[in-house]
Amino acid sequence: MAGILSSGTISTKRERIAKLAREAPVMAFTSLAHHIDIEWLREAYRLTRKNGATGVDGQTAAEYEEHLEENLRSLLDRAKSGTYFAPPVRRVHIPKAGGTTGELRPIGIPTFEDKLLQRAVVMVLECIYEQDFLSCSYGFRPKRSAHQALKALRNLLMEMRGGWVIEIDIRKYFDTLSRCHLREILSQRVRDGVLTRLIGKWLNAGVMEDGAIEYPESGTPQGGVVSPLLANVYLHEVLDTWFEYEVKPCLGGEAHLIRYADDAVLIFSSEEDAQRVMRVLPKRFGKYGLALHPEKTRLVPFRPAWDIGRHGPRGSSQTSQPGSFDLLGFTHFWARSRRGHWVIKQKTAKGRFTRALRRVAEWCRRNRHRPIREQHRELSQKLRGHYGYYGIIGNSGALACFRFEVIRVWMKWLARRSQRRRGAGYLYGLLDRVFPLLLPAIVH
């Protein structure tokens, strides 16, 4: 009961902040830290993930919970008095989405207490910025998801009957984000000394890798709770409001933006408009210390084949075939429906498919000597997670292909478990009859 009452009190506080932010869209908040009290920290603790990797101090959530009230009160005192020390984040490397084979990207793992305090600050900042963010932004926002962005994109392109698409790829966005510009952007809405001091400490906390600490002069540490919100605030100013209020009024045709964190596409009904925006994009991002990838940022003619055939090429950017582009792990392309109509379909992007299968193959190699029943259970969970994201209408072929390839690599490593080699027919029959893997499922 106490937890329910506490959550209700926090919700009331957050709604007050949000209401004030809506009523005063250009006001800078100078007094926000008083909202963060012991109940606020308890709610932040409840919302903080408990099973994540540990930071540089090695402390787990369970260990922190042993003296929870004492720890929370100490944390509150240190945060308010300015004596809180932001420890460096522990850097690890994971495969990069959309990257080439073996390409890794770094992420930072804060300590559990750091995650908790960052969550408390995010709970305040979200109340303000959720009133400012535009509907074109979907990444790391409450009640918004990647699949909503994909659906909105498809609906817009179907209504427009195609058009011209600019794929935006920001080179090393989280590593090159200018902290100076970020502070200026934040100061437009948040000037509370406690919060800005904490954000500054997190930005300057440093990164620990192999026992050595580095202090990058730009960027935000990926993996931190506050980093996605700061990244959204930055691109809200750099791209969203600029495109909506400065660019679109100057265009001759229809135009839209869909953005999920640093993944974004611009769609246009007019090729001339698309070419004009394409020319000014590098200057706009360069003004804020960001660089667009020269090869991955591209203008794609995205019209159905019947439209291209009727009008013919209308410029150097035109091709005789409808183009395709990738966003959020899906390739978007024109194809005929079962009734023969031209529609936009979405399938698992080739790079994502290959990378996911490579991870499964590596897991099978490392775990090939475990009991088959255990392997079956974990591989089924991996397939369930894959279907949970890629299980959209029209993608059943790619899902079935992925399942087939998983079975193939599983059989390959099972066959190498001992010197007594089993034939492919025996293994396939065993997996098909006794340990069948989860069938593809359309979730979305």
mmCIF file of N, CA and C in Angstrom, residues 107-201:
data_model
loop_
_atom_site.group_PDB
_atom_site.id
_atom_site.type_symbol
_atom_site.label_atom_id
_atom_site.label_comp_id
_atom_site.label_asym_id
_atom_site.label_seq_id
_atom_site.Cartn_x
_atom_site.Cartn_y
_atom_site.Cartn_z
ATOM 1 N N ILE A 107 30.105 0.953 -25.174
ATOM 2 C CA ILE A 107 29.033 1.434 -24.303
ATOM 3 C C ILE A 107 29.600 1.556 -22.897
ATOM 4 N N GLY A 108 29.031 2.465 -22.134
ATOM 5 C CA GLY A 108 29.478 2.665 -20.765
ATOM 6 C C GLY A 108 28.499 2.053 -19.780
ATOM 7 N N ILE A 109 29.008 1.423 -18.747
ATOM 8 C CA ILE A 109 28.168 0.814 -17.713
ATOM 9 C C ILE A 109 28.388 1.576 -16.409
ATOM 10 N N PRO A 110 27.439 2.412 -15.991
ATOM 11 C CA PRO A 110 27.586 3.141 -14.719
ATOM 12 C C PRO A 110 27.417 2.202 -13.533
ATOM 13 N N THR A 111 27.775 2.684 -12.357
ATOM 14 C CA THR A 111 27.492 1.944 -11.134
ATOM 15 C C THR A 111 25.985 1.945 -10.885
ATOM 16 N N PHE A 112 25.515 1.023 -10.046
ATOM 17 C CA PHE A 112 24.080 0.943 -9.795
ATOM 18 C C PHE A 112 23.558 2.232 -9.169
ATOM 19 N N GLU A 113 24.299 2.790 -8.212
ATOM 20 C CA GLU A 113 23.859 4.029 -7.577
ATOM 21 C C GLU A 113 23.793 5.169 -8.584
ATOM 22 N N ASP A 114 24.746 5.194 -9.508
ATOM 23 C CA ASP A 114 24.739 6.214 -10.551
ATOM 24 C C ASP A 114 23.507 6.064 -11.442
ATOM 25 N N LYS A 115 23.174 4.829 -11.797
ATOM 26 C CA LYS A 115 21.972 4.578 -12.598
ATOM 27 C C LYS A 115 20.724 5.079 -11.872
ATOM 28 N N LEU A 116 20.678 4.812 -10.563
ATOM 29 C CA LEU A 116 19.517 5.210 -9.765
ATOM 30 C C LEU A 116 19.360 6.728 -9.751
ATOM 31 N N LEU A 117 20.452 7.444 -9.511
ATOM 32 C CA LEU A 117 20.370 8.901 -9.469
ATOM 33 C C LEU A 117 20.076 9.475 -10.853
ATOM 34 N N GLN A 118 20.657 8.887 -11.879
ATOM 35 C CA GLN A 118 20.341 9.336 -13.238
ATOM 36 C C GLN A 118 18.863 9.136 -13.539
ATOM 37 N N ARG A 119 18.304 8.006 -13.087
ATOM 38 C CA ARG A 119 16.869 7.767 -13.297
ATOM 39 C C ARG A 119 16.039 8.831 -12.597
ATOM 40 N N ALA A 120 16.439 9.226 -11.401
ATOM 41 C CA ALA A 120 15.701 10.257 -10.667
ATOM 42 C C ALA A 120 15.724 11.582 -11.423
ATOM 43 N N VAL A 121 16.873 11.942 -11.992
ATOM 44 C CA VAL A 121 16.983 13.190 -12.754
ATOM 45 C C VAL A 121 16.184 13.094 -14.052
ATOM 46 N N VAL A 122 16.233 11.947 -14.709
ATOM 47 C CA VAL A 122 15.467 11.757 -15.944
ATOM 48 C C VAL A 122 13.976 11.892 -15.669
ATOM 49 N N MET A 123 13.517 11.402 -14.536
ATOM 50 C CA MET A 123 12.098 11.516 -14.192
ATOM 51 C C MET A 123 11.651 12.973 -14.129
ATOM 52 N N VAL A 124 12.561 13.869 -13.733
ATOM 53 C CA VAL A 124 12.244 15.301 -13.711
ATOM 54 C C VAL A 124 12.296 15.881 -15.124
ATOM 55 N N LEU A 125 13.376 15.609 -15.828
ATOM 56 C CA LEU A 125 13.572 16.211 -17.147
ATOM 57 C C LEU A 125 12.530 15.748 -18.154
ATOM 58 N N GLU A 126 12.112 14.487 -18.048
ATOM 59 C CA GLU A 126 11.095 13.976 -18.964
ATOM 60 C C GLU A 126 9.806 14.783 -18.878
ATOM 61 N N CYS A 127 9.447 15.202 -17.683
ATOM 62 C CA CYS A 127 8.209 15.975 -17.511
ATOM 63 C C CYS A 127 8.240 17.246 -18.352
ATOM 64 N N ILE A 128 9.409 17.833 -18.481
ATOM 65 C CA ILE A 128 9.546 19.080 -19.242
ATOM 66 C C ILE A 128 9.647 18.798 -20.730
ATOM 67 N N TYR A 129 10.574 17.927 -21.097
ATOM 68 C CA TYR A 129 10.876 17.743 -22.517
ATOM 69 C C TYR A 129 9.819 16.938 -23.262
ATOM 70 N N GLU A 130 9.035 16.136 -22.563
ATOM 71 C CA GLU A 130 7.946 15.452 -23.245
ATOM 72 C C GLU A 130 6.889 16.436 -23.734
ATOM 73 N N GLN A 131 6.860 17.620 -23.166
ATOM 74 C CA GLN A 131 5.947 18.663 -23.656
ATOM 75 C C GLN A 131 6.545 19.379 -24.867
ATOM 76 N N ASP A 132 7.872 19.326 -25.004
ATOM 77 C CA ASP A 132 8.564 20.020 -26.091
ATOM 78 C C ASP A 132 8.792 19.137 -27.316
ATOM 79 N N PHE A 133 9.069 17.857 -27.100
ATOM 80 C CA PHE A 133 9.399 16.969 -28.202
ATOM 81 C C PHE A 133 8.253 16.897 -29.200
ATOM 82 N N LEU A 134 8.608 16.758 -30.470
ATOM 83 C CA LEU A 134 7.624 16.707 -31.547
ATOM 84 C C LEU A 134 7.168 15.270 -31.793
ATOM 85 N N SER A 135 6.059 15.127 -32.501
ATOM 86 C CA SER A 135 5.490 13.799 -32.741
ATOM 87 C C SER A 135 6.345 12.954 -33.674
ATOM 88 N N CYS A 136 7.296 13.554 -34.384
ATOM 89 C CA CYS A 136 8.155 12.798 -35.304
ATOM 90 C C CYS A 136 9.230 12.014 -34.571
ATOM 91 N N SER A 137 9.418 12.259 -33.266
ATOM 92 C CA SER A 137 10.475 11.621 -32.480
ATOM 93 C C SER A 137 9.905 10.440 -31.700
ATOM 94 N N TYR A 138 10.528 9.265 -31.853
ATOM 95 C CA TYR A 138 10.000 8.045 -31.241
ATOM 96 C C TYR A 138 10.974 7.352 -30.295
ATOM 97 N N GLY A 139 12.238 7.695 -30.323
ATOM 98 C CA GLY A 139 13.232 6.927 -29.593
ATOM 99 C C GLY A 139 13.327 7.254 -28.121
ATOM 100 N N PHE A 140 13.333 6.228 -27.281
ATOM 101 C CA PHE A 140 13.561 6.360 -25.840
ATOM 102 C C PHE A 140 12.624 7.382 -25.208
ATOM 103 N N ARG A 141 11.348 7.279 -25.575
ATOM 104 C CA ARG A 141 10.333 8.144 -24.993
ATOM 105 C C ARG A 141 9.218 7.287 -24.403
ATOM 106 N N PRO A 142 8.576 7.740 -23.323
ATOM 107 C CA PRO A 142 7.493 6.958 -22.721
ATOM 108 C C PRO A 142 6.371 6.700 -23.721
ATOM 109 N N LYS A 143 5.882 5.471 -23.738
ATOM 110 C CA LYS A 143 4.748 5.051 -24.567
ATOM 111 C C LYS A 143 5.015 5.213 -26.056
ATOM 112 N N ARG A 144 6.303 5.192 -26.452
ATOM 113 C CA ARG A 144 6.665 5.247 -27.874
ATOM 114 C C ARG A 144 7.662 4.138 -28.165
ATOM 115 N N SER A 145 7.647 3.647 -29.393
ATOM 116 C CA SER A 145 8.485 2.492 -29.707
ATOM 117 C C SER A 145 8.966 2.560 -31.145
ATOM 118 N N ALA A 146 9.921 1.674 -31.446
ATOM 119 C CA ALA A 146 10.433 1.578 -32.814
ATOM 120 C C ALA A 146 9.349 1.130 -33.767
ATOM 121 N N HIS A 147 8.466 0.248 -33.332
ATOM 122 C CA HIS A 147 7.418 -0.243 -34.233
ATOM 123 C C HIS A 147 6.380 0.834 -34.536
ATOM 124 N N GLN A 148 6.164 1.746 -33.618
ATOM 125 C CA GLN A 148 5.292 2.878 -33.931
ATOM 126 C C GLN A 148 5.930 3.769 -34.999
ATOM 127 N N ALA A 149 7.256 3.944 -34.910
ATOM 128 C CA ALA A 149 7.955 4.732 -35.932
ATOM 129 C C ALA A 149 7.864 4.052 -37.289
ATOM 130 N N LEU A 150 8.042 2.740 -37.329
ATOM 131 C CA LEU A 150 7.965 1.993 -38.584
ATOM 132 C C LEU A 150 6.558 2.079 -39.189
ATOM 133 N N LYS A 151 5.557 1.967 -38.346
ATOM 134 C CA LYS A 151 4.178 2.048 -38.832
ATOM 135 C C LYS A 151 3.868 3.437 -39.368
ATOM 136 N N ALA A 152 4.302 4.480 -38.641
ATOM 137 C CA ALA A 152 4.054 5.849 -39.097
ATOM 138 C C ALA A 152 4.750 6.114 -40.427
ATOM 139 N N LEU A 153 5.983 5.624 -40.562
ATOM 140 C CA LEU A 153 6.724 5.814 -41.803
ATOM 141 C C LEU A 153 6.018 5.144 -42.970
ATOM 142 N N ARG A 154 5.594 3.910 -42.790
ATOM 143 C CA ARG A 154 4.919 3.193 -43.876
ATOM 144 C C ARG A 154 3.609 3.885 -44.248
ATOM 145 N N ASN A 155 2.845 4.305 -43.248
ATOM 146 C CA ASN A 155 1.566 4.963 -43.536
ATOM 147 C C ASN A 155 1.769 6.262 -44.318
ATOM 148 N N LEU A 156 2.775 7.046 -43.934
ATOM 149 C CA LEU A 156 3.036 8.304 -44.643
ATOM 150 C C LEU A 156 3.425 8.048 -46.091
ATOM 151 N N LEU A 157 4.306 7.086 -46.300
ATOM 152 C CA LEU A 157 4.758 6.804 -47.667
ATOM 153 C C LEU A 157 3.633 6.220 -48.515
ATOM 154 N N MET A 158 2.757 5.427 -47.922
ATOM 155 C CA MET A 158 1.619 4.896 -48.679
ATOM 156 C C MET A 158 0.661 6.022 -49.057
ATOM 157 N N GLU A 159 0.420 6.940 -48.126
ATOM 158 C CA GLU A 159 -0.460 8.071 -48.430
ATOM 159 C C GLU A 159 0.121 8.968 -49.524
ATOM 160 N N MET A 160 1.440 9.130 -49.492
ATOM 161 C CA MET A 160 2.106 9.976 -50.493
ATOM 162 C C MET A 160 2.350 9.248 -51.809
ATOM 163 N N ARG A 161 2.061 7.937 -51.839
ATOM 164 C CA ARG A 161 2.350 7.107 -53.009
ATOM 165 C C ARG A 161 3.842 7.139 -53.329
ATOM 166 N N GLY A 162 4.653 7.103 -52.279
ATOM 167 C CA GLY A 162 6.092 7.126 -52.464
ATOM 168 C C GLY A 162 6.636 8.540 -52.534
ATOM 169 N N GLY A 163 7.883 8.642 -52.893
ATOM 170 C CA GLY A 163 8.510 9.951 -52.980
ATOM 171 C C GLY A 163 10.016 9.810 -53.010
ATOM 172 N N TRP A 164 10.685 10.712 -52.323
ATOM 173 C CA TRP A 164 12.152 10.687 -52.239
ATOM 174 C C TRP A 164 12.534 10.658 -50.756
ATOM 175 N N VAL A 165 13.435 9.779 -50.417
ATOM 176 C CA VAL A 165 13.791 9.535 -49.022
ATOM 177 C C VAL A 165 15.269 9.860 -48.808
ATOM 178 N N ILE A 166 15.546 10.628 -47.761
ATOM 179 C CA ILE A 166 16.923 10.876 -47.343
ATOM 180 C C ILE A 166 17.193 10.044 -46.105
ATOM 181 N N GLU A 167 18.099 9.088 -46.231
ATOM 182 C CA GLU A 167 18.585 8.333 -45.076
ATOM 183 C C GLU A 167 19.656 9.160 -44.383
ATOM 184 N N ILE A 168 19.476 9.417 -43.103
ATOM 185 C CA ILE A 168 20.449 10.202 -42.340
ATOM 186 C C ILE A 168 21.269 9.271 -41.456
ATOM 187 N N ASP A 169 22.575 9.326 -41.607
ATOM 188 C CA ASP A 169 23.478 8.542 -40.762
ATOM 189 C C ASP A 169 24.504 9.489 -40.155
ATOM 190 N N ILE A 170 24.419 9.686 -38.848
ATOM 191 C CA ILE A 170 25.339 10.584 -38.143
ATOM 192 C C ILE A 170 26.565 9.787 -37.703
ATOM 193 N N ARG A 171 27.712 10.251 -38.108
ATOM 194 C CA ARG A 171 28.944 9.529 -37.802
ATOM 195 C C ARG A 171 29.278 9.658 -36.317
ATOM 196 N N LYS A 172 29.315 8.491 -35.610
ATOM 197 C CA LYS A 172 29.696 8.426 -34.194
ATOM 198 C C LYS A 172 28.973 9.495 -33.367
ATOM 199 N N TYR A 173 27.655 9.495 -33.465
ATOM 200 C CA TYR A 173 26.873 10.558 -32.835
ATOM 201 C C TYR A 173 27.130 10.671 -31.336
ATOM 202 N N PHE A 174 27.011 9.560 -30.597
ATOM 203 C CA PHE A 174 27.139 9.622 -29.139
ATOM 204 C C PHE A 174 28.555 9.978 -28.703
ATOM 205 N N ASP A 175 29.528 9.761 -29.593
ATOM 206 C CA ASP A 175 30.918 10.077 -29.242
ATOM 207 C C ASP A 175 31.305 11.512 -29.603
ATOM 208 N N THR A 176 30.597 12.128 -30.540
ATOM 209 C CA THR A 176 30.994 13.448 -31.039
ATOM 210 C C THR A 176 30.051 14.572 -30.623
ATOM 211 N N LEU A 177 28.967 14.236 -29.948
ATOM 212 C CA LEU A 177 28.017 15.256 -29.481
ATOM 213 C C LEU A 177 28.769 16.321 -28.680
ATOM 214 N N SER A 178 28.570 17.586 -29.045
ATOM 215 C CA SER A 178 29.292 18.692 -28.405
ATOM 216 C C SER A 178 28.679 19.022 -27.046
ATOM 217 N N ARG A 179 29.477 18.901 -26.009
ATOM 218 C CA ARG A 179 28.968 19.193 -24.668
ATOM 219 C C ARG A 179 28.699 20.675 -24.484
ATOM 220 N N CYS A 180 29.465 21.504 -25.155
ATOM 221 C CA CYS A 180 29.240 22.947 -25.065
ATOM 222 C C CYS A 180 27.873 23.307 -25.632
ATOM 223 N N HIS A 181 27.575 22.785 -26.828
ATOM 224 C CA HIS A 181 26.258 23.035 -27.428
ATOM 225 C C HIS A 181 25.154 22.405 -26.587
ATOM 226 N N LEU A 182 25.420 21.231 -26.011
ATOM 227 C CA LEU A 182 24.411 20.568 -25.191
ATOM 228 C C LEU A 182 24.053 21.428 -23.982
ATOM 229 N N ARG A 183 25.048 21.997 -23.332
ATOM 230 C CA ARG A 183 24.765 22.855 -22.176
ATOM 231 C C ARG A 183 23.931 24.067 -22.587
ATOM 232 N N GLU A 184 24.246 24.644 -23.744
ATOM 233 C CA GLU A 184 23.471 25.793 -24.218
ATOM 234 C C GLU A 184 22.027 25.405 -24.496
ATOM 235 N N ILE A 185 21.832 24.237 -25.111
ATOM 236 C CA ILE A 185 20.471 23.776 -25.417
ATOM 237 C C ILE A 185 19.711 23.484 -24.134
ATOM 238 N N LEU A 186 20.359 22.830 -23.178
ATOM 239 C CA LEU A 186 19.696 22.520 -21.911
ATOM 240 C C LEU A 186 19.319 23.785 -21.148
ATOM 241 N N SER A 187 20.170 24.800 -21.214
ATOM 242 C CA SER A 187 19.921 26.026 -20.450
ATOM 243 C C SER A 187 18.685 26.769 -20.927
ATOM 244 N N GLN A 188 18.203 26.454 -22.118
ATOM 245 C CA GLN A 188 16.979 27.094 -22.600
ATOM 246 C C GLN A 188 15.766 26.685 -21.771
ATOM 247 N N ARG A 189 15.835 25.491 -21.145
ATOM 248 C CA ARG A 189 14.695 25.011 -20.364
ATOM 249 C C ARG A 189 15.049 24.661 -18.917
ATOM 250 N N VAL A 190 16.314 24.314 -18.648
ATOM 251 C CA VAL A 190 16.695 23.853 -17.312
ATOM 252 C C VAL A 190 17.901 24.652 -16.828
ATOM 253 N N ARG A 191 17.692 25.418 -15.729
ATOM 254 C CA ARG A 191 18.776 26.186 -15.123
ATOM 255 C C ARG A 191 18.880 25.926 -13.628
ATOM 256 N N ASP A 192 18.334 24.795 -13.205
ATOM 257 C CA ASP A 192 18.448 24.415 -11.796
ATOM 258 C C ASP A 192 19.885 23.986 -11.529
ATOM 259 N N GLY A 193 20.516 24.610 -10.533
ATOM 260 C CA GLY A 193 21.932 24.369 -10.276
ATOM 261 C C GLY A 193 22.252 22.936 -9.909
ATOM 262 N N VAL A 194 21.399 22.287 -9.103
ATOM 263 C CA VAL A 194 21.670 20.908 -8.680
ATOM 264 C C VAL A 194 21.658 19.973 -9.877
ATOM 265 N N LEU A 195 20.652 20.100 -10.747
ATOM 266 C CA LEU A 195 20.533 19.201 -11.893
ATOM 267 C C LEU A 195 21.631 19.439 -12.923
ATOM 268 N N THR A 196 21.900 20.704 -13.229
ATOM 269 C CA THR A 196 22.945 20.979 -14.224
ATOM 270 C C THR A 196 24.316 20.548 -13.715
ATOM 271 N N ARG A 197 24.537 20.668 -12.392
ATOM 272 C CA ARG A 197 25.813 20.226 -11.832
ATOM 273 C C ARG A 197 25.951 18.708 -11.939
ATOM 274 N N LEU A 198 24.873 17.976 -11.664
ATOM 275 C CA LEU A 198 24.913 16.524 -11.779
ATOM 276 C C LEU A 198 25.151 16.084 -13.220
ATOM 277 N N ILE A 199 24.452 16.728 -14.158
ATOM 278 C CA ILE A 199 24.637 16.374 -15.568
ATOM 279 C C ILE A 199 26.079 16.635 -15.988
ATOM 280 N N GLY A 200 26.634 17.752 -15.542
ATOM 281 C CA GLY A 200 28.026 18.052 -15.854
ATOM 282 C C GLY A 200 28.973 17.006 -15.301
ATOM 283 N N LYS A 201 28.696 16.528 -14.096
ATOM 284 C CA LYS A 201 29.552 15.493 -13.497
ATOM 285 C C LYS A 201 29.487 14.204 -14.297
#
